[in-house]
Amino acid sequence: MANMADVLLDLRNVRAGYGDSVVLDDLSLEVKEGESLAVLGRNGMGKSTLFLTIMGFTRLTGGSVSWRGEDITRLASHRRARLGLGWVAQEREIFPSLSVEENLIVMARPGPWNLKSAFELFPRLAERRRAMGNQLSGGEQQMLAIARSLMINPSLLLLDEPLEGLAPIIVEELAASIGRMATEHGTTIVLIEQHADVALSLTRKAVVLERGAIVHRAASEDLLADSKTLDRYLGLKLEVI
Ligand SMILES: Nc1ncnc2c1ncn2[C@@H]1O[C@H](COP(=O)(O)OP(=O)(O)O)[C@@H](O)[C@H]1O
Ligand SMILES: [Mg+2]
């Protein structure tokens, strides 16, 4: 039996949305320490809403959210962040008028992630350490947004479509860094991604969301090989490598 202490995040029968509109319905999801989970699904299916709900930014009308076995369903967002929940929003949030290095330093909290380890993970940021946030390319901004979240030393990092809109060469570079974050550093990640093939190769487990509900759960490597399911839910025909 799994040790309860291993469970970081536990959503049970969550119902949540915005105002009167319900987006997530009866959604249950567990994330264990050291795990990596891909959240897949077409546009508008509720993926970002899931992260917003985990962070406490939506209206929750049913179910519960627990963190390390403690109920945080009614806990304010900033307090969830302090407990170790890290979130990189779909909109890249960086300080445009601070340098790369300053952007990182202002976020720093004690833990394994620091300037040195962040620059090792993102060598491109090390080269650009004196550049201002607003002088960075889209890919560099995304790397900085992720590196900033790591500097807080979260126990779990939610990544919302980090590869969206980036050139293929940058996608490759950033995906490699995200992979190393999970495998070498053991950072627990939940990754929302449109590039299903990349997301599945970077994670161990996967769920597919459809209209606010989890309609499929699988080991990532199994789903990667399951073109029928991928095609059904994502309309994707992946080439078998
Ligand atoms: N701030 C909001 N207020 C009202 N409805 C929203 C808001 N954000 C998203 N939605 C709605 O919630 C549904 C799920 O959106 P979202 O979670 O952003 O999907 P995804 O990230 O999978 O593309 C959509 O129907 C969207 O229109
Ligand atoms: Mg989204």
mmCIF file of C-alpha atoms and ligand atoms in Angstrom:
data_model
loop_
_atom_site.group_PDB
_atom_site.id
_atom_site.type_symbol
_atom_site.label_atom_id
_atom_site.label_comp_id
_atom_site.label_asym_id
_atom_site.label_seq_id
_atom_site.Cartn_x
_atom_site.Cartn_y
_atom_site.Cartn_z
ATOM 1 C CA MET A 1 0.000 0.000 0.000
ATOM 2 C CA ALA A 2 1.210 3.488 -0.786
ATOM 3 C CA ASN A 3 2.436 5.484 2.164
ATOM 4 C CA MET A 4 0.089 8.412 2.805
ATOM 5 C CA ALA A 5 3.080 10.566 3.667
ATOM 6 C CA ASP A 6 4.196 10.226 0.036
ATOM 7 C CA VAL A 7 1.110 12.024 -1.197
ATOM 8 C CA LEU A 8 1.760 15.725 -1.732
ATOM 9 C CA LEU A 9 -1.402 16.841 -3.425
ATOM 10 C CA ASP A 10 -4.792 15.195 -3.229
ATOM 11 C CA LEU A 11 -7.881 16.466 -5.013
ATOM 12 C CA ARG A 12 -11.069 14.608 -4.161
ATOM 13 C CA ASN A 13 -14.274 14.974 -6.159
ATOM 14 C CA VAL A 14 -13.500 18.592 -6.886
ATOM 15 C CA ARG A 15 -16.140 20.785 -8.456
ATOM 16 C CA ALA A 16 -14.908 24.255 -9.378
ATOM 17 C CA GLY A 17 -15.266 27.081 -11.839
ATOM 18 C CA TYR A 18 -15.862 30.770 -12.254
ATOM 19 C CA GLY A 19 -18.920 32.481 -10.808
ATOM 20 C CA ASP A 20 -21.893 30.319 -11.675
ATOM 21 C CA SER A 21 -20.147 28.325 -14.374
ATOM 22 C CA VAL A 22 -18.797 24.941 -13.352
ATOM 23 C CA VAL A 23 -15.676 23.897 -15.274
ATOM 24 C CA LEU A 24 -14.258 20.991 -13.270
ATOM 25 C CA ASP A 25 -16.706 18.370 -12.125
ATOM 26 C CA ASP A 26 -16.037 15.462 -9.780
ATOM 27 C CA LEU A 27 -12.316 15.568 -10.463
ATOM 28 C CA SER A 28 -10.024 13.428 -8.321
ATOM 29 C CA LEU A 29 -6.263 13.465 -8.649
ATOM 30 C CA GLU A 30 -3.309 12.505 -6.502
ATOM 31 C CA VAL A 31 0.309 13.575 -6.917
ATOM 32 C CA LYS A 32 3.016 11.812 -4.942
ATOM 33 C CA GLU A 33 6.411 13.143 -4.005
ATOM 34 C CA GLY A 34 8.948 12.716 -6.824
ATOM 35 C CA GLU A 35 6.257 11.974 -9.367
ATOM 36 C CA SER A 36 5.864 13.613 -12.762
ATOM 37 C CA LEU A 37 2.434 13.914 -14.293
ATOM 38 C CA ALA A 38 1.326 15.130 -17.721
ATOM 39 C CA VAL A 39 -2.096 16.757 -18.043
ATOM 40 C CA LEU A 40 -3.310 16.529 -21.621
ATOM 41 C CA GLY A 41 -6.455 17.661 -23.355
ATOM 42 C CA ARG A 42 -7.692 19.884 -26.125
ATOM 43 C CA ASN A 43 -8.103 23.637 -25.710
ATOM 44 C CA GLY A 44 -10.812 24.759 -23.321
ATOM 45 C CA MET A 45 -11.078 21.404 -21.523
ATOM 46 C CA GLY A 46 -10.193 22.850 -18.107
ATOM 47 C CA LYS A 47 -6.441 22.246 -17.805
ATOM 48 C CA SER A 48 -5.519 25.765 -16.692
ATOM 49 C CA THR A 49 -8.613 25.825 -14.470
ATOM 50 C CA LEU A 50 -7.243 22.731 -12.739
ATOM 51 C CA PHE A 51 -4.035 24.598 -11.852
ATOM 52 C CA LEU A 52 -5.970 27.710 -10.817
ATOM 53 C CA THR A 53 -8.070 25.511 -8.550
ATOM 54 C CA ILE A 54 -5.008 23.875 -7.005
ATOM 55 C CA MET A 55 -3.649 27.365 -6.295
ATOM 56 C CA GLY A 56 -6.980 28.549 -4.891
ATOM 57 C CA PHE A 57 -7.993 31.048 -7.559
ATOM 58 C CA THR A 58 -11.311 29.534 -8.674
ATOM 59 C CA ARG A 59 -14.666 29.118 -6.963
ATOM 60 C CA LEU A 60 -14.771 25.660 -5.432
ATOM 61 C CA THR A 61 -18.263 24.320 -4.810
ATOM 62 C CA GLY A 62 -17.559 20.684 -4.050
ATOM 63 C CA GLY A 63 -14.892 18.255 -2.932
ATOM 64 C CA SER A 64 -11.610 18.939 -1.213
ATOM 65 C CA VAL A 65 -7.965 19.776 -1.822
ATOM 66 C CA SER A 66 -5.307 18.415 0.532
ATOM 67 C CA TRP A 67 -1.594 19.075 0.799
ATOM 68 C CA ARG A 68 0.585 16.558 2.648
ATOM 69 C CA GLY A 69 -2.572 15.159 4.243
ATOM 70 C CA GLU A 70 -3.880 18.521 5.445
ATOM 71 C CA ASP A 71 -7.070 20.049 4.122
ATOM 72 C CA ILE A 72 -6.238 23.302 2.278
ATOM 73 C CA THR A 73 -9.582 23.640 0.494
ATOM 74 C CA ARG A 74 -10.219 27.045 2.057
ATOM 75 C CA LEU A 75 -6.626 28.230 2.335
ATOM 76 C CA ALA A 76 -5.689 31.538 0.655
ATOM 77 C CA SER A 77 -3.540 31.326 -2.466
ATOM 78 C CA HIS A 78 -0.471 33.028 -1.054
ATOM 79 C CA ARG A 79 -0.448 30.594 1.851
ATOM 80 C CA ARG A 80 -0.557 27.642 -0.537
ATOM 81 C CA ALA A 81 2.505 29.053 -2.265
ATOM 82 C CA ARG A 82 4.232 29.279 1.090
ATOM 83 C CA LEU A 83 3.456 25.612 1.764
ATOM 84 C CA GLY A 84 5.498 24.682 -1.301
ATOM 85 C CA LEU A 85 3.079 24.810 -4.220
ATOM 86 C CA GLY A 86 4.831 26.378 -7.196
ATOM 87 C CA TRP A 87 3.022 27.520 -10.307
ATOM 88 C CA VAL A 88 4.226 28.827 -13.657
ATOM 89 C CA ALA A 89 1.186 30.437 -15.286
ATOM 90 C CA GLN A 90 0.417 30.178 -18.977
ATOM 91 C CA GLU A 91 1.253 33.890 -19.223
ATOM 92 C CA ARG A 92 4.973 34.205 -18.550
ATOM 93 C CA GLU A 93 5.365 36.262 -15.431
ATOM 94 C CA ILE A 94 8.708 37.962 -15.059
ATOM 95 C CA PHE A 95 9.830 41.438 -13.995
ATOM 96 C CA PRO A 96 10.553 43.238 -17.301
ATOM 97 C CA SER A 97 12.703 45.965 -15.742
ATOM 98 C CA LEU A 98 14.899 43.660 -13.667
ATOM 99 C CA SER A 99 17.848 41.738 -15.034
ATOM 100 C CA VAL A 100 17.742 37.961 -15.369
ATOM 101 C CA GLU A 101 19.865 37.607 -12.256
ATOM 102 C CA GLU A 102 17.729 40.076 -10.270
ATOM 103 C CA ASN A 103 14.547 38.298 -11.359
ATOM 104 C CA LEU A 104 15.967 35.144 -9.825
ATOM 105 C CA ILE A 105 17.452 36.648 -6.671
ATOM 106 C CA VAL A 106 14.210 38.369 -5.589
ATOM 107 C CA MET A 107 12.462 34.988 -5.533
ATOM 108 C CA ALA A 108 15.149 33.062 -3.666
ATOM 109 C CA ARG A 109 14.258 30.939 -0.660
ATOM 110 C CA PRO A 110 16.493 28.368 1.008
ATOM 111 C CA GLY A 111 16.753 24.976 -0.657
ATOM 112 C CA PRO A 112 18.613 23.088 -3.377
ATOM 113 C CA TRP A 113 17.610 25.551 -6.077
ATOM 114 C CA ASN A 114 19.789 28.656 -6.132
ATOM 115 C CA LEU A 115 21.408 30.882 -8.757
ATOM 116 C CA LYS A 116 24.088 28.306 -9.445
ATOM 117 C CA SER A 117 21.794 25.316 -9.921
ATOM 118 C CA ALA A 118 19.258 27.409 -11.874
ATOM 119 C CA PHE A 119 21.990 28.610 -14.248
ATOM 120 C CA GLU A 120 23.259 25.053 -14.611
ATOM 121 C CA LEU A 121 19.782 23.936 -15.613
ATOM 122 C CA PHE A 122 19.350 26.868 -18.014
ATOM 123 C CA PRO A 123 22.797 27.726 -19.461
ATOM 124 C CA ARG A 124 21.162 30.219 -21.799
ATOM 125 C CA LEU A 125 20.022 32.258 -18.798
ATOM 126 C CA ALA A 126 23.546 32.235 -17.408
ATOM 127 C CA GLU A 127 24.782 33.783 -20.662
ATOM 128 C CA ARG A 128 22.019 36.400 -20.465
ATOM 129 C CA ARG A 129 22.296 37.066 -16.734
ATOM 130 C CA ARG A 130 22.769 40.832 -17.141
ATOM 131 C CA ALA A 131 20.014 41.265 -19.767
ATOM 132 C CA MET A 132 16.737 42.895 -18.700
ATOM 133 C CA GLY A 133 13.550 40.830 -18.629
ATOM 134 C CA ASN A 134 12.090 42.788 -21.525
ATOM 135 C CA GLN A 135 15.166 42.162 -23.700
ATOM 136 C CA LEU A 136 14.681 38.406 -23.667
ATOM 137 C CA SER A 137 13.250 36.258 -26.455
ATOM 138 C CA GLY A 138 10.027 34.322 -25.818
ATOM 139 C CA GLY A 139 11.974 31.159 -25.070
ATOM 140 C CA GLU A 140 14.332 32.926 -22.690
ATOM 141 C CA GLN A 141 11.381 34.537 -20.904
ATOM 142 C CA GLN A 142 9.817 31.125 -20.426
ATOM 143 C CA MET A 143 13.073 29.726 -19.070
ATOM 144 C CA LEU A 144 13.267 32.667 -16.683
ATOM 145 C CA ALA A 145 9.663 32.204 -15.574
ATOM 146 C CA ILE A 146 10.406 28.563 -14.737
ATOM 147 C CA ALA A 147 13.743 29.335 -13.100
ATOM 148 C CA ARG A 148 12.074 31.989 -10.921
ATOM 149 C CA SER A 149 9.550 29.461 -9.687
ATOM 150 C CA LEU A 150 12.333 27.020 -8.901
ATOM 151 C CA MET A 151 14.153 29.652 -6.815
ATOM 152 C CA ILE A 152 11.236 29.495 -4.343
ATOM 153 C CA ASN A 153 12.195 25.829 -3.908
ATOM 154 C CA PRO A 154 8.663 24.469 -4.260
ATOM 155 C CA SER A 155 7.865 20.866 -3.335
ATOM 156 C CA LEU A 156 5.672 20.623 -6.399
ATOM 157 C CA LEU A 157 5.804 22.669 -9.581
ATOM 158 C CA LEU A 158 2.793 23.216 -11.842
ATOM 159 C CA LEU A 159 3.843 24.075 -15.397
ATOM 160 C CA ASP A 160 1.116 25.409 -17.690
ATOM 161 C CA GLU A 161 2.060 24.936 -21.350
ATOM 162 C CA PRO A 162 5.689 26.016 -20.986
ATOM 163 C CA LEU A 163 6.478 25.163 -24.617
ATOM 164 C CA GLU A 164 3.572 27.074 -26.147
ATOM 165 C CA GLY A 165 4.487 29.290 -29.079
ATOM 166 C CA LEU A 166 8.212 28.572 -28.956
ATOM 167 C CA ALA A 167 10.441 27.754 -31.927
ATOM 168 C CA PRO A 168 11.205 24.017 -32.342
ATOM 169 C CA ILE A 169 14.865 24.410 -31.389
ATOM 170 C CA ILE A 170 13.909 26.172 -28.140
ATOM 171 C CA VAL A 171 11.207 23.593 -27.438
ATOM 172 C CA GLU A 172 13.912 20.937 -27.560
ATOM 173 C CA GLU A 173 16.242 22.857 -25.264
ATOM 174 C CA LEU A 174 13.545 23.740 -22.736
ATOM 175 C CA ALA A 175 12.075 20.232 -22.773
ATOM 176 C CA ALA A 176 15.531 18.850 -21.970
ATOM 177 C CA SER A 177 15.789 21.191 -18.966
ATOM 178 C CA ILE A 178 12.326 20.209 -17.721
ATOM 179 C CA GLY A 179 13.300 16.552 -18.077
ATOM 180 C CA ARG A 180 16.485 17.102 -16.044
ATOM 181 C CA MET A 181 14.495 18.972 -13.406
ATOM 182 C CA ALA A 182 12.380 15.883 -12.866
ATOM 183 C CA THR A 183 14.989 13.146 -13.296
ATOM 184 C CA GLU A 184 18.242 14.609 -11.925
ATOM 185 C CA HIS A 185 16.790 16.935 -9.298
ATOM 186 C CA GLY A 186 13.718 14.873 -8.412
ATOM 187 C CA THR A 187 11.448 17.917 -8.581
ATOM 188 C CA THR A 188 7.800 16.853 -8.535
ATOM 189 C CA ILE A 189 6.103 18.305 -11.601
ATOM 190 C CA VAL A 190 2.677 18.474 -13.145
ATOM 191 C CA LEU A 191 2.943 19.498 -16.768
ATOM 192 C CA ILE A 192 0.140 20.801 -18.977
ATOM 193 C CA GLU A 193 1.197 20.521 -22.579
ATOM 194 C CA GLN A 194 -0.216 20.618 -26.091
ATOM 195 C CA HIS A 195 2.872 18.819 -27.411
ATOM 196 C CA ALA A 196 1.623 15.442 -26.132
ATOM 197 C CA ASP A 197 4.647 13.548 -27.417
ATOM 198 C CA VAL A 198 7.062 15.801 -25.545
ATOM 199 C CA ALA A 199 4.947 15.839 -22.376
ATOM 200 C CA LEU A 200 4.671 12.056 -22.339
ATOM 201 C CA SER A 201 8.373 11.551 -22.852
ATOM 202 C CA LEU A 202 9.133 13.880 -19.904
ATOM 203 C CA THR A 203 6.728 12.325 -17.398
ATOM 204 C CA ARG A 204 5.913 8.982 -15.785
ATOM 205 C CA LYS A 205 2.149 9.312 -15.527
ATOM 206 C CA ALA A 206 -0.537 11.042 -17.553
ATOM 207 C CA VAL A 207 -4.170 12.061 -17.387
ATOM 208 C CA VAL A 208 -6.416 13.324 -20.167
ATOM 209 C CA LEU A 209 -9.005 15.991 -19.440
ATOM 210 C CA GLU A 210 -12.212 16.347 -21.381
ATOM 211 C CA ARG A 211 -14.847 18.922 -20.460
ATOM 212 C CA GLY A 212 -13.469 19.291 -16.957
ATOM 213 C CA ALA A 213 -13.262 15.596 -16.131
ATOM 214 C CA ILE A 214 -10.437 13.070 -16.235
ATOM 215 C CA VAL A 215 -11.387 10.628 -18.980
ATOM 216 C CA HIS A 216 -8.158 8.638 -19.194
ATOM 217 C CA ARG A 217 -5.294 7.733 -16.838
ATOM 218 C CA ALA A 218 -2.183 5.899 -17.939
ATOM 219 C CA ALA A 219 1.549 5.480 -17.577
ATOM 220 C CA SER A 220 3.050 8.072 -19.920
ATOM 221 C CA GLU A 221 5.037 5.522 -21.909
ATOM 222 C CA ASP A 222 1.927 3.414 -22.442
ATOM 223 C CA LEU A 223 -0.104 6.389 -23.603
ATOM 224 C CA LEU A 224 2.705 7.425 -25.929
ATOM 225 C CA ALA A 225 2.363 4.046 -27.646
ATOM 226 C CA ASP A 226 -1.454 4.149 -27.604
ATOM 227 C CA SER A 227 -2.190 6.071 -30.781
ATOM 228 C CA LYS A 228 -5.855 5.090 -30.694
ATOM 229 C CA THR A 229 -6.460 6.818 -27.352
ATOM 230 C CA LEU A 230 -4.336 9.822 -28.306
ATOM 231 C CA ASP A 231 -6.241 10.200 -31.525
ATOM 232 C CA ARG A 232 -9.580 9.826 -29.760
ATOM 233 C CA TYR A 233 -9.015 12.476 -27.102
ATOM 234 C CA LEU A 234 -6.441 14.750 -28.657
ATOM 235 C CA GLY A 235 -6.943 14.194 -32.364
ATOM 236 C CA LEU A 236 -3.299 13.353 -32.696
ATOM 237 C CA LYS A 237 -1.575 10.897 -34.875
ATOM 238 C CA LEU A 238 1.826 10.430 -33.317
ATOM 239 C CA GLU A 239 4.516 8.674 -35.227
ATOM 240 C CA VAL A 240 5.958 5.740 -33.381
ATOM 241 C CA ILE A 241 9.619 6.499 -32.897
HETATM 242 N N1 LIG B 1 -11.595 33.548 -15.897
HETATM 243 C C1 LIG B 1 -12.553 32.801 -16.451
HETATM 244 N N2 LIG B 1 -13.852 33.121 -16.288
HETATM 245 C C2 LIG B 1 -14.829 32.367 -16.846
HETATM 246 N N3 LIG B 1 -14.610 31.266 -17.576
HETATM 247 C C3 LIG B 1 -13.342 30.897 -17.782
HETATM 248 C C4 LIG B 1 -12.241 31.637 -17.223
HETATM 249 N N4 LIG B 1 -11.091 31.012 -17.588
HETATM 250 C C5 LIG B 1 -11.464 29.961 -18.314
HETATM 251 N N5 LIG B 1 -12.803 29.880 -18.440
HETATM 252 C C6 LIG B 1 -13.565 28.821 -19.141
HETATM 253 O O1 LIG B 1 -13.270 27.576 -18.546
HETATM 254 C C7 LIG B 1 -13.183 26.561 -19.533
HETATM 255 C C8 LIG B 1 -11.833 25.863 -19.410
HETATM 256 O O2 LIG B 1 -10.793 26.784 -19.726
HETATM 257 P P1 LIG B 1 -9.278 26.486 -19.422
HETATM 258 O O3 LIG B 1 -9.157 25.894 -18.077
HETATM 259 O O4 LIG B 1 -8.515 27.727 -19.697
HETATM 260 O O5 LIG B 1 -8.956 25.370 -20.532
HETATM 261 P P2 LIG B 1 -7.560 24.831 -21.101
HETATM 262 O O6 LIG B 1 -6.462 25.339 -20.222
HETATM 263 O O7 LIG B 1 -7.715 23.336 -21.084
HETATM 264 O O8 LIG B 1 -7.454 25.341 -22.500
HETATM 265 C C9 LIG B 1 -13.394 27.219 -20.878
HETATM 266 O O9 LIG B 1 -14.723 27.025 -21.253
HETATM 267 C C10 LIG B 1 -13.117 28.673 -20.601
HETATM 268 O O10 LIG B 1 -13.868 29.502 -21.425
HETATM 269 MG MG MG B 2 -4.838 26.594 -20.636
#
